[in-house]
Structures are given as C-alpha cells and as structure tokens.
Amino acid sequence: MPKIPFNAPMSATSPEFQSLSSSPTWSPKYAPPYPAASDPVTVSRRTSGTPRNSIDDTHTEESHKLAEINHQIVATLTELMNTECIRNDEKQRAWVQSRLMEAEHQIRRERRRHSSNASSDFASAIAQQLELGLNTSKTWA
C-alpha cells in the first residue's frame, strides 16, 4: 500500500485534491426519511384554474433539490475534514467544522419542517373526510 506524504502540500494531481475537486456522489443513506409526494393529499376542493397539485409538486421538487445539495455539502465538508492539511490547521479545522454543523442543522430543520407539514396535511385530510362523511350520513335532518 503506497504511503501518502502527510506534510506535502496538495497539488492538482494529489489524491486529496482530486477527491475534493470531484463532485460527491449521492448516496441512498442520505435519502430523506419521507417518501416523494407523487400523489399529494388534497386538503380542500379547488375551483380555480391552477390545480393545487402543481404548486405542491414544485415545492416538493425544490425541497428535494435543496436536500440533495445540503447532503453534497456535508459529504464534501466531511471529506475536507479528513484531509491532513485541515487536521493540522486548527483555524481551518474550526471553520470547516462550523460550516459542517450549519449544513447538518439545515438538513434537520428541513426534515422537521417537512415532517410537520406532512402531518398537518394528513390531519386536515382526515378532518375533511370526517366532515364530508358526517354531512352525507345525516338523512334524518
């Protein structure tokens, strides 16, 4: 196994530089814990010309793009943290660590927000169905 010189500066041909300059690949382990909204729950009846689903689909698509970008940032910063030059420079290491923590917090916030929105939409859909069921079953009034 070839040894990498730890005190050598990174050059364009060094493995560290090539690793950092390449785009990180998406991994299923970074996939969000929620399913894609291919069939969003309809909460209310829409009579306007713009269907609600197109708005929800656009928002969901943008959320997934943002989540993917954040995961790529985390992967790149994690790789950077593992390079010898960052490990040896306390100031740079602190900067990378803070950016890494910010990116991870952003991912958690988005995940919580999405989970909260999905729960709210689901609860609203159930309430609407119960309301519709009660209105149609009142044949004696």
Short mmCIF file of C-alpha atoms in Angstrom, two decimals:
data_model
loop_
_atom_site.label_atom_id
_atom_site.label_comp_id
_atom_site.label_asym_id
_atom_site.label_seq_id
_atom_site.Cartn_x
_atom_site.Cartn_y
_atom_site.Cartn_z
CA MET A 1 0.00 0.00 0.00
CA PRO A 2 1.55 3.33 -1.06
CA LYS A 3 2.04 5.91 1.66
CA ILE A 4 0.78 9.44 1.22
CA PRO A 5 3.18 12.11 2.48
CA PHE A 6 1.30 13.94 5.24
CA ASN A 7 3.26 17.17 5.22
CA ALA A 8 3.32 17.61 1.43
CA PRO A 9 1.15 20.43 0.05
CA MET A 10 -1.80 19.40 -2.09
CA SER A 11 -1.18 19.60 -5.81
CA ALA A 12 -3.63 19.22 -8.68
CA THR A 13 -2.58 15.59 -9.02
CA SER A 14 -2.68 14.69 -5.32
CA PRO A 15 -5.41 12.26 -4.22
CA GLU A 16 -6.69 14.77 -1.66
CA PHE A 17 -7.12 17.50 -4.24
CA GLN A 18 -8.77 15.16 -6.75
CA SER A 19 -11.12 13.91 -4.04
CA LEU A 20 -12.09 17.45 -3.03
CA SER A 21 -12.45 18.76 -6.56
CA SER A 22 -14.71 15.94 -7.72
CA SER A 23 -18.42 16.18 -7.12
CA PRO A 24 -19.60 13.95 -4.30
CA THR A 25 -21.94 11.23 -5.40
CA TRP A 26 -25.40 10.91 -3.96
CA SER A 27 -25.85 8.01 -1.63
CA PRO A 28 -29.13 6.37 -0.59
CA LYS A 29 -28.04 6.61 3.05
CA TYR A 30 -28.58 10.37 2.72
CA ALA A 31 -32.07 9.93 1.32
CA PRO A 32 -34.74 11.75 3.28
CA PRO A 33 -36.83 9.53 5.57
CA TYR A 34 -40.03 10.64 3.87
CA PRO A 35 -41.39 9.33 0.56
CA ALA A 36 -41.65 11.51 -2.52
CA ALA A 37 -45.03 13.16 -2.84
CA SER A 38 -46.17 11.78 -6.17
CA ASP A 39 -49.83 11.90 -5.10
CA PRO A 40 -50.22 14.73 -2.60
CA VAL A 41 -53.23 14.65 -0.30
CA THR A 42 -55.89 17.09 -1.42
CA VAL A 43 -57.00 19.08 1.59
CA SER A 44 -59.66 21.27 0.04
CA ARG A 45 -61.64 21.42 -3.17
CA ARG A 46 -60.15 23.81 -5.70
CA THR A 47 -62.30 25.64 -8.22
CA SER A 48 -59.64 27.96 -9.63
CA GLY A 49 -57.75 27.23 -12.85
CA THR A 50 -54.48 26.38 -11.06
CA PRO A 51 -54.55 22.92 -9.54
CA ARG A 52 -53.11 22.64 -6.04
CA ASN A 53 -51.01 19.62 -7.02
CA SER A 54 -48.81 21.63 -9.40
CA ILE A 55 -47.89 24.04 -6.59
CA ASP A 56 -47.23 21.19 -4.14
CA ASP A 57 -45.19 19.27 -6.72
CA THR A 58 -43.00 22.32 -7.44
CA HIS A 59 -42.41 22.91 -3.73
CA THR A 60 -41.63 19.23 -3.15
CA GLU A 61 -39.22 19.14 -6.10
CA GLU A 62 -37.40 22.24 -4.82
CA SER A 63 -37.23 20.75 -1.30
CA HIS A 64 -35.67 17.58 -2.66
CA LYS A 65 -33.12 19.58 -4.69
CA LEU A 66 -32.20 21.61 -1.60
CA ALA A 67 -31.88 18.44 0.49
CA GLU A 68 -29.61 16.87 -2.14
CA ILE A 69 -27.41 19.97 -2.27
CA ASN A 70 -27.15 20.05 1.53
CA HIS A 71 -26.15 16.38 1.59
CA GLN A 72 -23.47 17.06 -1.05
CA ILE A 73 -22.16 19.94 1.05
CA VAL A 74 -21.99 17.70 4.13
CA ALA A 75 -20.19 14.97 2.16
CA THR A 76 -17.65 17.44 0.76
CA LEU A 77 -17.01 19.11 4.11
CA THR A 78 -16.61 15.71 5.77
CA GLU A 79 -14.03 14.73 3.15
CA LEU A 80 -12.28 18.03 3.70
CA MET A 81 -12.20 17.45 7.47
CA ASN A 82 -10.37 14.18 6.86
CA THR A 83 -7.52 15.77 4.91
CA GLU A 84 -4.24 16.12 6.74
CA CYS A 85 -3.83 19.82 5.98
CA ILE A 86 -7.17 20.64 7.67
CA ARG A 87 -6.46 18.33 10.61
CA ASN A 88 -3.16 20.14 11.24
CA ASP A 89 -4.52 23.70 10.96
CA GLU A 90 -6.73 24.46 13.95
CA LYS A 91 -8.20 27.65 12.47
CA GLN A 92 -9.19 25.99 9.19
CA ARG A 93 -10.49 22.92 11.04
CA ALA A 94 -12.71 25.10 13.24
CA TRP A 95 -14.07 26.90 10.17
CA VAL A 96 -14.86 23.64 8.33
CA GLN A 97 -16.43 22.17 11.49
CA SER A 98 -18.71 25.18 11.90
CA ARG A 99 -19.82 25.01 8.23
CA LEU A 100 -20.40 21.26 8.61
CA MET A 101 -22.54 21.80 11.71
CA GLU A 102 -24.55 24.53 9.96
CA ALA A 103 -25.25 22.25 7.00
CA GLU A 104 -26.30 19.37 9.27
CA HIS A 105 -28.61 21.67 11.25
CA GLN A 106 -30.16 22.89 7.99
CA ILE A 107 -30.86 19.28 6.96
CA ARG A 108 -32.51 18.57 10.33
CA ARG A 109 -34.64 21.75 10.11
CA GLU A 110 -35.84 20.84 6.62
CA ARG A 111 -36.59 17.27 7.72
CA ARG A 112 -38.60 18.51 10.74
CA ARG A 113 -40.44 21.10 8.64
CA HIS A 114 -41.34 18.53 6.01
CA SER A 115 -42.47 16.06 8.67
CA SER A 116 -44.57 18.74 10.37
CA ASN A 117 -46.18 19.83 7.08
CA ALA A 118 -46.95 16.25 6.09
CA SER A 119 -48.57 15.56 9.48
CA SER A 120 -50.63 18.74 9.25
CA ASP A 121 -51.80 17.94 5.69
CA PHE A 122 -52.67 14.39 6.71
CA ALA A 123 -54.66 15.59 9.75
CA SER A 124 -56.51 18.15 7.62
CA ALA A 125 -57.39 15.49 5.04
CA ILE A 126 -58.76 13.19 7.77
CA ALA A 127 -60.79 16.04 9.27
CA GLN A 128 -62.21 16.90 5.85
CA GLN A 129 -63.16 13.28 5.17
CA LEU A 130 -64.85 13.02 8.58
CA GLU A 131 -66.72 16.24 7.89
CA LEU A 132 -67.86 15.02 4.46
CA GLY A 133 -68.89 11.67 5.95
CA LEU A 134 -70.97 13.37 8.64
CA ASN A 135 -72.70 15.65 6.14
CA THR A 136 -73.70 12.82 3.80
CA SER A 137 -74.91 10.47 6.54
CA LYS A 138 -77.44 12.93 8.03
CA THR A 139 -80.51 11.73 6.18
CA TRP A 140 -82.90 12.33 9.08
CA ALA A 141 -82.42 16.11 9.38
#
